[in-house]
Amino acid sequence: MHDDPRTPIAVGDVLAGALAAIGGPDCRAGRPATCRDCGDAALWHRTAHGRWILMQPGSVPHHLVPPGHRYRIGSDGTAVHLGDGAPTDACRVTHFDICPAGPAPRHPYLLRLWQHAAARRGRL
């Protein structure tokens, strides 16, 4: 960084700064959001595939969440889909799995979360 605005800036310095920023945590990772369908609070996180997903705040015991619906949030804010994997303690779920504006999930625990959100929103 140059203190004097009249000092020329080397293109290499600019590119080095830009390249250092690539792959770092995104400023939106973990940013609070409101679901446009139901109005509930959630958090934006980027997936390992570069897509953005709304995650429910907080974690839940992994044994309550069915395989295929379990996520972990990495230290860089990335939402990692665990597939059939089972973490040793807790995991996260997407807002889309329990959004009361969507269809009721079939799994009992996700259904309970969905019903709780629907009742809070007066949709049950």
mmCIF file of C-alpha atoms in Angstrom:
data_model
loop_
_atom_site.group_PDB
_atom_site.id
_atom_site.type_symbol
_atom_site.label_atom_id
_atom_site.label_comp_id
_atom_site.label_asym_id
_atom_site.label_seq_id
_atom_site.Cartn_x
_atom_site.Cartn_y
_atom_site.Cartn_z
ATOM 1 C CA MET A 1 0.000 0.000 0.000
ATOM 2 C CA HIS A 2 1.332 3.418 -0.916
ATOM 3 C CA ASP A 3 0.891 6.423 1.336
ATOM 4 C CA ASP A 4 1.481 9.019 -1.368
ATOM 5 C CA PRO A 5 -1.316 8.991 -3.987
ATOM 6 C CA ARG A 6 1.182 10.289 -6.586
ATOM 7 C CA THR A 7 3.392 7.217 -6.251
ATOM 8 C CA PRO A 8 2.888 4.811 -9.151
ATOM 9 C CA ILE A 9 1.323 1.486 -8.238
ATOM 10 C CA ALA A 10 2.845 -1.639 -9.731
ATOM 11 C CA VAL A 11 0.409 -3.941 -11.478
ATOM 12 C CA GLY A 12 2.127 -6.856 -9.765
ATOM 13 C CA ASP A 13 1.214 -5.423 -6.357
ATOM 14 C CA VAL A 14 -2.427 -5.136 -7.369
ATOM 15 C CA LEU A 15 -2.505 -8.680 -8.782
ATOM 16 C CA ALA A 16 -0.763 -10.104 -5.718
ATOM 17 C CA GLY A 17 -3.386 -8.500 -3.468
ATOM 18 C CA ALA A 18 -6.211 -9.793 -5.643
ATOM 19 C CA LEU A 19 -4.792 -13.317 -5.768
ATOM 20 C CA ALA A 20 -4.319 -13.348 -2.004
ATOM 21 C CA ALA A 21 -8.015 -12.563 -1.592
ATOM 22 C CA ILE A 22 -9.144 -15.413 -3.854
ATOM 23 C CA GLY A 23 -10.161 -18.418 -1.822
ATOM 24 C CA GLY A 24 -10.351 -16.457 1.422
ATOM 25 C CA PRO A 25 -13.518 -16.225 3.484
ATOM 26 C CA ASP A 26 -16.310 -14.419 1.708
ATOM 27 C CA CYS A 27 -17.691 -11.343 3.394
ATOM 28 C CA ARG A 28 -21.211 -12.805 3.187
ATOM 29 C CA ALA A 29 -20.392 -16.138 4.827
ATOM 30 C CA GLY A 30 -22.481 -16.439 7.942
ATOM 31 C CA ARG A 31 -24.284 -13.190 7.215
ATOM 32 C CA PRO A 32 -27.764 -12.978 8.725
ATOM 33 C CA ALA A 33 -30.614 -13.158 6.255
ATOM 34 C CA THR A 34 -34.376 -13.400 6.182
ATOM 35 C CA CYS A 35 -36.086 -16.082 4.121
ATOM 36 C CA ARG A 36 -38.119 -14.364 1.425
ATOM 37 C CA ASP A 37 -40.718 -17.146 1.533
ATOM 38 C CA CYS A 38 -41.455 -17.422 5.258
ATOM 39 C CA GLY A 39 -39.702 -14.473 6.924
ATOM 40 C CA ASP A 40 -37.629 -16.617 9.322
ATOM 41 C CA ALA A 41 -34.048 -15.737 10.194
ATOM 42 C CA ALA A 42 -31.265 -17.806 8.622
ATOM 43 C CA LEU A 43 -27.590 -17.442 7.674
ATOM 44 C CA TRP A 44 -26.022 -17.353 4.204
ATOM 45 C CA HIS A 45 -23.119 -19.746 3.633
ATOM 46 C CA ARG A 46 -21.322 -20.703 0.427
ATOM 47 C CA THR A 47 -21.123 -24.417 -0.343
ATOM 48 C CA ALA A 48 -17.966 -26.204 -1.471
ATOM 49 C CA HIS A 49 -19.433 -25.986 -5.005
ATOM 50 C CA GLY A 50 -19.692 -22.188 -4.879
ATOM 51 C CA ARG A 51 -23.461 -21.938 -4.436
ATOM 52 C CA TRP A 52 -25.123 -19.987 -1.639
ATOM 53 C CA ILE A 53 -27.392 -21.756 0.817
ATOM 54 C CA LEU A 54 -29.495 -20.594 3.742
ATOM 55 C CA MET A 55 -28.577 -22.439 6.917
ATOM 56 C CA GLN A 56 -30.540 -22.579 10.143
ATOM 57 C CA PRO A 57 -28.800 -20.839 13.025
ATOM 58 C CA GLY A 58 -27.311 -23.177 15.616
ATOM 59 C CA SER A 59 -26.434 -26.815 15.529
ATOM 60 C CA VAL A 60 -28.368 -29.948 16.422
ATOM 61 C CA PRO A 61 -27.271 -33.411 17.587
ATOM 62 C CA HIS A 62 -26.298 -35.349 14.475
ATOM 63 C CA HIS A 63 -28.281 -38.462 15.409
ATOM 64 C CA LEU A 64 -31.538 -36.477 15.120
ATOM 65 C CA VAL A 65 -30.871 -35.371 11.529
ATOM 66 C CA PRO A 66 -31.260 -37.924 8.744
ATOM 67 C CA PRO A 67 -28.260 -38.752 6.552
ATOM 68 C CA GLY A 68 -28.192 -36.551 3.480
ATOM 69 C CA HIS A 69 -29.399 -33.502 5.416
ATOM 70 C CA ARG A 70 -26.335 -32.962 7.615
ATOM 71 C CA TYR A 71 -23.946 -30.041 7.132
ATOM 72 C CA ARG A 72 -20.893 -28.653 8.857
ATOM 73 C CA ILE A 73 -19.681 -25.080 8.647
ATOM 74 C CA GLY A 74 -15.945 -24.899 8.013
ATOM 75 C CA SER A 75 -13.627 -22.401 9.653
ATOM 76 C CA ASP A 76 -13.800 -20.303 6.485
ATOM 77 C CA GLY A 77 -17.624 -20.211 6.596
ATOM 78 C CA THR A 78 -18.138 -22.864 3.902
ATOM 79 C CA ALA A 79 -21.174 -25.114 4.313
ATOM 80 C CA VAL A 80 -19.966 -28.677 3.791
ATOM 81 C CA HIS A 81 -22.588 -31.288 2.944
ATOM 82 C CA LEU A 82 -21.780 -34.442 4.896
ATOM 83 C CA GLY A 83 -23.830 -36.773 2.715
ATOM 84 C CA ASP A 84 -24.258 -40.015 4.631
ATOM 85 C CA GLY A 85 -21.414 -39.137 6.999
ATOM 86 C CA ALA A 86 -22.068 -38.786 10.699
ATOM 87 C CA PRO A 87 -20.074 -36.243 12.666
ATOM 88 C CA THR A 88 -19.181 -37.168 16.210
ATOM 89 C CA ASP A 89 -21.266 -34.459 17.836
ATOM 90 C CA ALA A 90 -23.501 -31.943 16.097
ATOM 91 C CA CYS A 91 -24.376 -30.804 12.614
ATOM 92 C CA ARG A 92 -26.379 -28.079 10.894
ATOM 93 C CA VAL A 93 -29.468 -28.201 8.674
ATOM 94 C CA THR A 94 -30.465 -25.981 5.793
ATOM 95 C CA HIS A 95 -33.335 -23.585 6.168
ATOM 96 C CA PHE A 96 -34.851 -25.110 3.029
ATOM 97 C CA ASP A 97 -35.247 -28.448 4.850
ATOM 98 C CA ILE A 98 -37.556 -26.898 7.444
ATOM 99 C CA CYS A 99 -38.959 -23.742 5.797
ATOM 100 C CA PRO A 100 -42.657 -23.565 6.732
ATOM 101 C CA ALA A 101 -43.422 -22.112 3.296
ATOM 102 C CA GLY A 102 -42.296 -25.396 1.739
ATOM 103 C CA PRO A 103 -43.731 -28.885 1.959
ATOM 104 C CA ALA A 104 -43.624 -30.723 5.273
ATOM 105 C CA PRO A 105 -40.573 -32.980 5.546
ATOM 106 C CA ARG A 106 -41.096 -36.707 6.104
ATOM 107 C CA HIS A 107 -38.381 -37.241 8.688
ATOM 108 C CA PRO A 108 -39.823 -36.885 12.239
ATOM 109 C CA TYR A 109 -37.186 -34.483 13.590
ATOM 110 C CA LEU A 110 -37.212 -32.215 10.527
ATOM 111 C CA LEU A 111 -41.022 -32.331 10.610
ATOM 112 C CA ARG A 112 -40.964 -31.203 14.244
ATOM 113 C CA LEU A 113 -38.714 -28.231 13.338
ATOM 114 C CA TRP A 114 -40.959 -27.437 10.362
ATOM 115 C CA GLN A 115 -44.092 -27.556 12.558
ATOM 116 C CA HIS A 116 -42.485 -25.307 15.153
ATOM 117 C CA ALA A 117 -41.584 -22.733 12.463
ATOM 118 C CA ALA A 118 -45.040 -23.010 10.880
ATOM 119 C CA ALA A 119 -46.763 -22.483 14.248
ATOM 120 C CA ARG A 120 -44.573 -19.435 14.933
ATOM 121 C CA ARG A 121 -45.643 -17.993 11.607
ATOM 122 C CA GLY A 122 -49.307 -18.875 12.107
ATOM 123 C CA ARG A 123 -49.246 -21.326 9.202
ATOM 124 C CA LEU A 124 -50.285 -24.399 11.129
#
